CSV table of C-alpha atoms and ligand atoms in Angstrom, one decimal:
chain,number,residue,atom,x,y,z
A,1,UNK,CA,102.5,127.5,115.9
A,2,UNK,CA,103.5,125.4,112.9
A,3,UNK,CA,104.8,128.0,110.4
A,4,UNK,CA,105.6,127.4,106.8
A,5,UNK,CA,108.5,129.7,105.8
A,6,UNK,CA,109.0,129.8,102.1
A,7,UNK,CA,112.4,131.1,101.0
A,8,UNK,CA,113.7,130.3,104.5
A,9,UNK,CA,117.2,129.4,103.3
A,10,UNK,CA,117.7,132.9,102.0
A,11,UNK,CA,119.0,136.1,103.6
A,12,UNK,CA,115.9,137.4,105.3
A,13,UNK,CA,114.4,133.9,105.7
A,14,UNK,CA,117.3,132.5,107.6
A,15,UNK,CA,117.2,135.3,110.1
A,16,UNK,CA,113.4,135.0,110.4
A,17,UNK,CA,113.7,131.3,111.0
A,18,UNK,CA,116.1,132.0,114.0
A,19,UNK,CA,113.6,134.5,115.5
A,20,UNK,CA,110.6,132.2,115.0
A,21,UNK,CA,112.3,129.2,116.5
A,22,UNK,CA,113.6,131.3,119.4
A,23,UNK,CA,110.0,132.3,120.1
A,24,UNK,CA,109.0,128.6,120.3
A,25,UNK,CA,107.4,128.2,116.9
A,26,UNK,CA,107.9,125.1,114.8
A,27,UNK,CA,109.4,126.2,111.5
A,28,UNK,CA,109.0,124.4,108.2
A,29,UNK,CA,111.2,125.8,105.4
A,30,UNK,CA,110.4,125.3,101.8
A,31,UNK,CA,113.1,126.6,99.4
A,32,UNK,CA,114.4,125.4,96.1
A,33,UNK,CA,117.9,126.7,96.9
A,34,UNK,CA,118.0,128.7,93.6
A,35,UNK,CA,119.6,131.6,95.5
A,36,UNK,CA,120.7,130.0,98.7
A,37,UNK,CA,122.7,127.2,100.3
A,38,UNK,CA,121.8,124.2,102.5
A,39,UNK,CA,124.5,125.4,104.8
A,40,UNK,CA,122.3,128.3,105.8
A,41,UNK,CA,119.6,125.8,106.9
A,42,UNK,CA,122.2,123.8,108.9
A,43,UNK,CA,123.4,127.0,110.6
A,44,UNK,CA,119.8,127.9,111.7
A,45,UNK,CA,119.8,124.6,113.5
A,46,UNK,CA,123.2,125.3,115.0
A,47,UNK,CA,122.3,128.7,116.2
A,48,UNK,CA,118.9,127.8,117.7
A,49,UNK,CA,119.6,124.2,118.8
A,50,UNK,CA,116.5,123.1,116.9
A,51,UNK,CA,116.8,122.1,113.2
A,52,UNK,CA,113.9,123.4,111.2
A,53,UNK,CA,112.0,120.9,109.0
A,54,UNK,CA,113.4,121.5,105.5
A,55,UNK,CA,111.9,120.7,102.1
A,56,UNK,CA,114.0,121.4,99.0
A,57,UNK,CA,111.0,122.1,96.7
A,58,UNK,CA,109.9,124.7,94.2
A,59,UNK,CA,106.9,126.6,95.7
A,60,UNK,CA,105.4,126.7,92.2
A,61,UNK,CA,105.2,122.9,92.3
A,62,UNK,CA,101.6,122.2,93.4
A,63,UNK,CA,102.1,118.5,94.1
A,64,UNK,CA,105.2,119.0,96.2
A,65,UNK,CA,103.5,121.8,98.2
A,66,UNK,CA,100.5,119.6,98.8
A,67,UNK,CA,102.7,117.0,100.3
A,68,UNK,CA,104.3,119.5,102.7
A,69,UNK,CA,100.9,120.8,103.8
A,70,UNK,CA,99.6,117.2,104.3
A,71,UNK,CA,102.7,116.2,106.3
A,72,UNK,CA,103.4,119.3,108.3
A,73,UNK,CA,100.0,120.9,108.8
A,74,UNK,CA,101.1,124.5,108.9
A,75,UNK,CA,98.8,127.0,110.6
A,76,UNK,CA,100.4,130.0,109.0
A,77,UNK,CA,102.5,130.8,106.0
A,78,UNK,CA,105.3,133.4,105.8
A,79,UNK,CA,106.0,133.8,102.1
A,80,UNK,CA,109.5,135.1,101.2
A,81,UNK,CA,110.4,132.8,98.3
A,82,UNK,CA,111.0,134.9,95.2
A,83,UNK,CA,113.5,136.3,92.7
A,84,UNK,CA,114.6,139.7,93.8
A,85,UNK,CA,117.3,141.3,91.5
A,86,UNK,CA,115.8,144.4,90.0
A,87,UNK,CA,118.1,144.7,87.0
A,88,UNK,CA,117.8,141.0,86.2
A,89,UNK,CA,114.1,141.3,86.2
A,90,UNK,CA,114.3,144.0,83.5
A,91,UNK,CA,116.3,141.6,81.4
A,92,UNK,CA,114.3,138.5,82.1
A,93,UNK,CA,110.7,139.6,82.9
A,94,UNK,CA,109.0,136.4,82.1
A,95,UNK,CA,111.2,134.4,84.4
A,96,UNK,CA,110.4,136.8,87.2
A,97,UNK,CA,106.7,136.9,86.6
A,98,UNK,CA,106.5,133.1,86.2
A,99,UNK,CA,108.4,132.4,89.4
A,100,UNK,CA,107.1,135.2,91.7
A,101,UNK,CA,103.5,135.1,90.6
A,102,UNK,CA,103.2,131.3,90.3
A,103,UNK,CA,104.7,130.8,93.7
A,104,UNK,CA,102.2,133.2,95.4
A,105,UNK,CA,99.2,131.7,93.5
A,106,UNK,CA,100.1,128.1,94.2
A,107,UNK,CA,100.6,128.9,97.9
A,108,UNK,CA,97.2,130.6,98.1
A,109,UNK,CA,95.5,127.7,96.3
A,110,UNK,CA,97.1,125.1,98.6
A,111,UNK,CA,96.3,127.2,101.7
A,112,UNK,CA,92.6,127.2,100.6
A,113,UNK,CA,92.6,123.5,100.1
A,114,UNK,CA,94.0,122.9,103.6
A,115,UNK,CA,92.0,125.7,105.2
A,116,UNK,CA,95.1,127.7,106.3
A,117,UNK,CA,94.1,131.3,106.9
A,118,UNK,CA,97.2,133.3,107.9
A,119,UNK,CA,99.5,134.7,105.3
A,120,UNK,CA,102.4,137.1,105.8
A,121,UNK,CA,104.0,138.4,102.6
A,122,UNK,CA,107.4,139.9,101.9
A,123,UNK,CA,106.5,143.0,99.9
A,124,UNK,CA,108.7,146.0,99.3
A,125,UNK,CA,108.8,149.8,99.5
A,126,UNK,CA,109.3,149.6,95.8
A,127,UNK,CA,105.5,149.2,95.4
A,128,UNK,CA,105.1,153.0,96.2
A,129,UNK,CA,106.9,153.9,92.9
A,130,UNK,CA,108.0,157.5,92.8
A,131,UNK,CA,105.3,159.4,94.6
A,132,UNK,CA,107.1,162.7,94.8
A,133,UNK,CA,107.4,162.7,98.6
A,134,UNK,CA,110.1,161.0,100.7
A,135,UNK,CA,108.0,159.8,103.7
A,136,UNK,CA,106.2,156.6,102.5
A,137,UNK,CA,102.9,155.9,104.4
A,138,UNK,CA,100.8,152.8,103.8
A,139,UNK,CA,97.7,154.7,102.8
A,140,UNK,CA,99.4,156.1,99.7
A,141,UNK,CA,98.4,154.3,96.6
A,142,UNK,CA,100.7,151.8,94.9
A,143,UNK,CA,102.6,153.9,92.3
A,144,UNK,CA,104.3,153.2,89.0
A,145,UNK,CA,107.2,150.7,89.4
A,146,UNK,CA,110.3,150.9,87.1
A,147,UNK,CA,110.9,147.1,87.1
A,148,UNK,CA,109.1,143.8,86.6
A,149,UNK,CA,110.4,142.8,90.0
A,150,UNK,CA,108.5,145.7,91.6
A,151,UNK,CA,105.4,145.0,89.5
A,152,UNK,CA,105.4,141.4,90.6
A,153,UNK,CA,105.2,142.6,94.2
A,154,UNK,CA,102.4,145.0,93.3
A,155,UNK,CA,100.5,142.2,91.5
A,156,UNK,CA,100.9,139.8,94.5
A,157,UNK,CA,99.6,142.5,96.8
A,158,UNK,CA,96.5,142.8,94.5
A,159,UNK,CA,96.1,139.0,94.6
A,160,UNK,CA,96.1,139.2,98.4
A,161,UNK,CA,93.6,142.0,98.6
A,162,UNK,CA,91.3,140.2,96.1
A,163,UNK,CA,91.6,136.9,98.0
A,164,UNK,CA,90.9,138.6,101.2
A,165,UNK,CA,87.8,140.3,99.8
A,166,UNK,CA,86.6,136.9,98.5
A,167,UNK,CA,87.3,135.0,101.7
A,168,UNK,CA,86.7,137.3,104.7
A,169,UNK,CA,88.2,134.7,107.1
A,170,UNK,CA,91.7,135.2,105.7
A,171,UNK,CA,94.2,137.1,107.8
A,172,UNK,CA,96.9,138.7,105.5
A,173,UNK,CA,99.8,141.0,106.4
A,174,UNK,CA,101.8,142.5,103.6
A,175,UNK,CA,105.1,143.7,105.0
A,176,UNK,CA,106.7,146.4,103.0
A,177,UNK,CA,110.4,146.2,103.7
A,178,UNK,CA,112.7,149.2,103.2
A,179,UNK,CA,116.5,148.4,102.9
A,180,UNK,CA,117.5,145.3,105.0
A,181,UNK,CA,121.2,145.1,105.9
A,182,UNK,CA,123.4,143.5,108.5
A,183,UNK,CA,123.6,140.0,109.7
A,184,UNK,CA,123.0,137.8,112.8
A,185,UNK,CA,125.3,139.0,115.6
A,186,UNK,CA,127.0,135.6,115.7
A,187,UNK,CA,128.4,136.1,112.2
A,188,UNK,CA,127.1,132.6,111.3
A,189,UNK,CA,124.3,133.7,108.9
A,190,UNK,CA,124.2,136.7,106.6
A,191,UNK,CA,123.7,137.9,103.1
A,192,UNK,CA,125.5,135.8,100.4
A,193,UNK,CA,124.8,137.3,97.0
A,194,UNK,CA,125.7,135.3,93.9
A,195,UNK,CA,128.3,137.1,91.8
A,196,UNK,CA,128.9,140.9,92.0
A,197,UNK,CA,126.4,142.4,94.5
A,198,UNK,CA,123.8,144.8,93.3
A,199,UNK,CA,123.1,146.2,96.7
A,200,UNK,CA,125.1,148.7,98.6
A,201,UNK,CA,125.9,147.0,101.9
A,202,UNK,CA,127.2,143.6,100.4
A,203,UNK,CA,129.2,145.7,97.9
A,204,UNK,CA,130.8,147.7,100.7
A,205,UNK,CA,131.5,144.5,102.7
A,206,UNK,CA,133.2,142.8,99.7
A,207,UNK,CA,135.4,145.9,99.1
A,208,UNK,CA,136.3,145.8,102.8
A,209,UNK,CA,137.3,142.2,102.7
A,210,UNK,CA,139.3,142.7,99.5
A,211,UNK,CA,137.1,140.8,97.0
A,212,UNK,CA,136.3,144.0,95.1
A,213,UNK,CA,138.7,146.9,94.5
A,214,UNK,CA,136.4,149.9,95.2
A,215,UNK,CA,132.8,151.0,95.5
A,216,UNK,CA,131.2,153.1,92.7
A,217,UNK,CA,128.7,155.5,94.2
A,218,UNK,CA,125.9,156.0,91.8
A,219,UNK,CA,125.7,159.8,91.5
A,220,UNK,CA,126.8,162.7,93.7
A,221,UNK,CA,124.4,165.3,92.2
A,222,UNK,CA,121.1,164.2,93.8
A,223,UNK,CA,119.0,166.8,95.5
A,224,UNK,CA,120.1,165.6,99.0
A,225,UNK,CA,122.4,167.2,101.7
A,226,UNK,CA,125.6,165.4,100.5
A,227,UNK,CA,124.5,164.7,96.9
A,228,UNK,CA,124.1,160.9,97.4
A,229,UNK,CA,120.8,159.1,97.7
A,230,UNK,CA,119.0,158.5,101.0
A,231,UNK,CA,117.4,155.2,102.0
A,232,UNK,CA,115.9,153.7,105.1
A,233,UNK,CA,118.4,150.9,106.1
A,234,UNK,CA,117.2,148.5,108.8
A,235,UNK,CA,118.9,145.7,110.5
A,236,UNK,CA,117.8,142.3,109.2
A,237,UNK,CA,117.4,141.0,112.7
A,238,UNK,CA,114.9,143.8,113.4
A,239,UNK,CA,113.2,142.9,110.1
A,240,UNK,CA,113.1,139.2,111.2
A,241,UNK,CA,111.4,140.2,114.5
A,242,UNK,CA,108.9,142.2,112.5
A,243,UNK,CA,107.8,138.9,110.9
A,244,UNK,CA,107.4,137.3,114.3
A,245,UNK,CA,105.3,140.2,115.4
A,246,UNK,CA,103.2,140.1,112.2
A,247,UNK,CA,102.4,136.4,112.3
A,248,UNK,CA,101.4,136.7,116.0
A,249,UNK,CA,99.3,139.8,115.2
A,250,UNK,CA,97.6,137.9,112.4
A,251,UNK,CA,96.2,135.2,114.7
A,252,UNK,CA,92.6,135.8,115.8
A,253,UNK,CA,91.9,138.6,113.3
A,254,UNK,CA,90.9,138.9,109.7
A,255,UNK,CA,91.5,141.3,106.8
A,256,UNK,CA,94.4,142.4,104.7
A,257,UNK,CA,96.9,145.0,106.1
A,258,UNK,CA,99.9,146.6,104.5
A,259,UNK,CA,102.6,147.5,107.0
A,260,UNK,CA,105.9,149.3,106.5
A,261,UNK,CA,109.0,147.9,108.2
A,262,UNK,CA,111.7,150.5,108.4
A,263,UNK,CA,113.4,152.8,110.9
A,264,UNK,CA,111.8,156.0,109.7
A,265,UNK,CA,115.2,157.5,109.1
A,266,UNK,CA,117.0,158.2,105.7
A,267,UNK,CA,120.7,157.7,105.5
A,268,UNK,CA,122.9,158.7,102.6
A,269,UNK,CA,125.3,156.4,100.7
A,270,UNK,CA,128.3,158.4,102.0
A,271,UNK,CA,127.0,158.1,105.6
A,272,UNK,CA,126.8,154.3,105.1
A,273,UNK,CA,130.4,154.2,103.7
A,274,UNK,CA,131.7,156.2,106.7
A,275,UNK,CA,129.7,154.2,109.3
A,276,UNK,CA,131.0,151.0,107.8
A,277,UNK,CA,134.6,152.3,107.9
A,278,UNK,CA,134.3,153.3,111.6
A,279,UNK,CA,132.7,150.0,112.6
A,280,UNK,CA,135.2,147.8,110.7
A,281,UNK,CA,138.3,150.0,111.0
A,282,UNK,CA,138.8,149.4,107.2
A,283,UNK,CA,139.0,152.2,104.7
A,284,UNK,CA,136.5,151.8,101.8
A,285,UNK,CA,137.9,153.3,98.6
A,286,UNK,CA,135.1,154.7,96.4
A,287,UNK,CA,134.6,156.7,93.2
A,288,UNK,CA,131.6,158.6,92.0
A,289,UNK,CA,129.9,157.3,88.9
A,290,UNK,CA,126.8,158.2,87.0
A,291,UNK,CA,123.3,157.8,88.5
A,292,UNK,CA,121.8,154.3,88.3
A,293,UNK,CA,118.7,154.2,86.1
A,294,UNK,CA,115.5,153.7,88.2
A,295,UNK,CA,117.1,155.1,91.4
A,296,UNK,CA,115.1,157.7,93.5
A,297,UNK,CA,116.8,160.5,95.4
A,298,UNK,CA,115.4,159.9,98.9
A,299,UNK,CA,112.8,157.9,100.7
A,300,UNK,CA,112.1,156.4,104.1
A,301,UNK,CA,109.3,154.6,106.0
A,302,UNK,CA,106.6,156.0,108.1
A,303,UNK,CA,106.9,153.3,110.7
A,304,UNK,CA,103.9,154.3,112.9
A,305,UNK,CA,101.5,151.6,111.7
A,306,UNK,CA,104.0,148.9,112.6
A,307,UNK,CA,104.3,150.5,116.1
A,308,UNK,CA,100.6,150.7,116.5
A,309,UNK,CA,99.5,147.3,115.2
A,310,UNK,CA,102.5,145.1,115.7
A,311,UNK,CA,104.1,146.9,118.7
A,312,UNK,CA,107.3,146.7,116.6
A,313,UNK,CA,110.0,149.3,116.0
A,314,UNK,CA,113.5,148.9,114.8
A,315,UNK,CA,115.9,148.7,117.8
A,316,UNK,CA,119.3,148.1,116.3
A,317,UNK,CA,121.5,151.0,115.3
A,318,UNK,CA,123.5,151.9,112.2
A,319,UNK,CA,126.6,150.9,114.1
A,320,UNK,CA,125.0,147.4,114.8
A,321,UNK,CA,124.2,147.1,111.1
A,322,UNK,CA,127.7,147.8,110.0
A,323,UNK,CA,129.4,145.8,112.8
A,324,UNK,CA,127.3,142.7,112.1
A,325,UNK,CA,127.7,143.0,108.3
A,326,UNK,CA,131.5,143.2,108.8
A,327,UNK,CA,131.5,140.3,111.3
A,328,UNK,CA,129.7,138.1,108.8
A,329,UNK,CA,131.8,139.1,105.8
A,330,UNK,CA,135.2,138.7,107.5
A,331,UNK,CA,134.3,135.3,109.1
A,332,UNK,CA,132.8,134.1,105.8
A,333,UNK,CA,134.7,135.9,103.1
A,334,UNK,CA,133.2,133.6,100.4
A,335,UNK,CA,129.8,133.4,102.0
A,336,UNK,CA,128.6,129.9,102.6
A,337,UNK,CA,131.0,128.3,100.1
A,338,UNK,CA,134.4,127.4,101.4
A,339,UNK,CA,136.8,128.4,98.6
B,1,NAD,P1,117.0,135.7,98.9
B,1,NAD,O1,117.2,135.5,97.5
B,1,NAD,O2,118.2,135.5,99.8
B,1,NAD,O3,115.9,134.7,99.5
B,1,NAD,C1,114.8,134.2,98.7
B,1,NAD,C2,114.8,132.7,98.7
B,1,NAD,O4,113.7,132.2,97.9
B,1,NAD,C3,116.1,132.0,98.2
B,1,NAD,O5,116.6,131.2,99.2
B,1,NAD,C4,115.6,131.3,97.0
B,1,NAD,O6,116.4,130.1,96.8
B,1,NAD,C5,114.2,131.0,97.3
B,1,NAD,N1,113.3,130.9,96.1
B,1,NAD,C6,113.1,131.7,95.0
B,1,NAD,N2,112.2,131.2,94.2
B,1,NAD,C7,111.7,130.1,94.8
B,1,NAD,C8,110.7,129.1,94.4
B,1,NAD,N3,110.0,129.2,93.3
B,1,NAD,N4,110.5,128.1,95.3
B,1,NAD,C9,111.2,127.9,96.4
B,1,NAD,N5,112.2,128.8,96.8
B,1,NAD,C10,112.4,129.8,96.0
B,1,NAD,O7,116.3,137.1,99.1
B,1,NAD,P2,116.0,137.9,100.4
B,1,NAD,O8,116.8,139.2,100.4
B,1,NAD,O9,116.1,137.0,101.6
B,1,NAD,O10,114.5,138.3,100.1
B,1,NAD,C11,113.4,137.5,100.6
B,1,NAD,C12,112.1,138.2,100.1
B,1,NAD,O11,112.0,139.5,100.5
B,1,NAD,C13,112.0,138.2,98.6
B,1,NAD,O12,110.7,137.9,98.2
B,1,NAD,C14,112.4,139.6,98.2
B,1,NAD,O13,111.8,140.0,97.0
B,1,NAD,C15,111.8,140.4,99.4
B,1,NAD,N6,112.4,141.7,99.6
B,1,NAD,C16,113.8,141.7,99.8
B,1,NAD,C17,114.4,143.0,100.0
B,1,NAD,C18,115.9,143.1,100.1
B,1,NAD,O14,116.4,144.2,100.0
B,1,NAD,N7,116.6,142.0,100.4
B,1,NAD,C19,113.6,144.1,100.0
B,1,NAD,C20,112.3,144.0,99.8
B,1,NAD,C21,111.7,142.8,99.6
B,2,UFG,N1,124.4,152.2,95.5
B,2,UFG,C1,125.7,152.7,95.1
B,2,UFG,N2,126.6,151.8,94.6
B,2,UFG,C2,126.4,150.4,94.6
B,2,UFG,C3,125.1,149.9,95.0
B,2,UFG,C4,124.2,150.9,95.5
B,2,UFG,O1,125.9,153.9,95.1
B,2,UFG,O2,127.3,149.7,94.1
B,2,UFG,C5,123.4,153.1,96.0
B,2,UFG,C6,122.2,153.2,95.2
B,2,UFG,O3,122.3,154.1,94.1
B,2,UFG,C7,121.1,153.6,96.2
B,2,UFG,C8,121.7,153.0,97.5
B,2,UFG,O4,123.0,152.7,97.3
B,2,UFG,O5,121.2,155.0,96.3
B,2,UFG,C9,120.9,151.7,97.9
B,2,UFG,O6,120.9,150.8,96.8
B,2,UFG,P1,120.6,149.3,96.9
B,2,UFG,O7,120.7,148.7,95.6
B,2,UFG,O8,121.3,148.7,98.1
B,2,UFG,O9,119.0,149.4,97.3
B,2,UFG,P2,117.8,150.0,96.6
B,2,UFG,O10,117.2,151.1,97.5
B,2,UFG,O11,118.1,150.4,95.2
B,2,UFG,O12,116.8,148.7,96.4
B,2,UFG,C10,116.3,148.1,97.5
B,2,UFG,C11,116.1,146.6,97.3
B,2,UFG,C12,115.1,146.3,96.3
B,2,UFG,C13,113.8,147.0,96.6
B,2,UFG,C14,114.0,148.5,96.8
B,2,UFG,C15,112.8,149.1,97.3
B,2,UFG,O13,117.3,146.0,96.8
B,2,UFG,O14,114.8,144.9,96.3
B,2,UFG,O15,115.0,148.6,97.8
B,2,UFG,O16,112.9,150.0,98.2
B,2,UFG,F1,112.9,146.9,95.6
């Protein structure tokens, strides 16, 4: 299948491209490189032996997107392009809404013009808000989100449900990711955050490689077994395979389906620190700091719908996640840049 992968130069997109190409699909990447490097695209080609088609465009640019559709004739779209830093979205809400909402709307309009019916969207567990339970199932309603980032995901899910109701021939899958971590086992592609990382795993990796002095754990007084928050961390390669399963599932059916992608298991921050130390053999110095505003004590995925509909479940272990994060970080201490 010809698959347009927006945001394909990014962390999740680059791993998804590798899995799609490996399964024999023709991948067309559209990315404006606002949070990624052309080197990631080059390495996708290096790893798979097949260079993806690459368009450095803004997905909000209707004319540029039209040209890509006219030239490449995609049969399905996997939409990952978006801004994703929660704290930044609180400071710059309009930039987040403009980018994330415009990108989704423009894509849906161009898909309609070219009669493309399959759309897979990168949503997030954040759409559940704070429901007061830890096991998140897809039939729970979307909750109250604490950030414009989260609200942009909720709004796009609403666009997709409304578009699907208006055009019953659409086939939409909204993948709600839990916490992707890790890297390709080759160590050639991985997460390369700009500046000081916001997320736990890249922060730990940068402490391990000596770029940062210590980790601050946000709170040790949460109502959890060891006092630190629990999250459902899943390997990015499992997540990438979930996209492959989703796009193949979407063929030959119609409707709009929300599907969690997670392992179903909650892990604490301290467990992650200890697992990373064991996998890397490097001690991770840490201190406890205050709770981070907007954090929730504990949640994880109910992954049963993904198993039932996509025949997908996470296969890689916590040890794999830590080993591969470390491999990537130590081989590429400055990410894709060479300094
Ligand atoms: P990323 O920043 O590495 O990748 C996103 C890519 O989109 C980047 O390469 C960026 O350059 C590109 N992009 C952004 N706006 C664009 C635009 N207007 N036009 C073209 N390209 C544009 O992030 P990621 O972690 O790979 O996340 C991919 C998607 O998954 C995002 O939509 C994110 O919100 C979602 N998501 C991520 C997580 C996570 O923890 N990483 C969790 C849930 C959902
Ligand atoms: N944490 C620390 N110290 C750090 C960074 C994180 O203690 O320096 C803790 C957090 O408090 C949290 C856990 O590590 O308990 C995980 O935090 P992350 O920032 O890695 O991930 P979040 O669960 O906060 O957020 C992630 C994605 C969001 C998405 C959200 C939805 O980053 O994009 O999941 O579930 F919206």
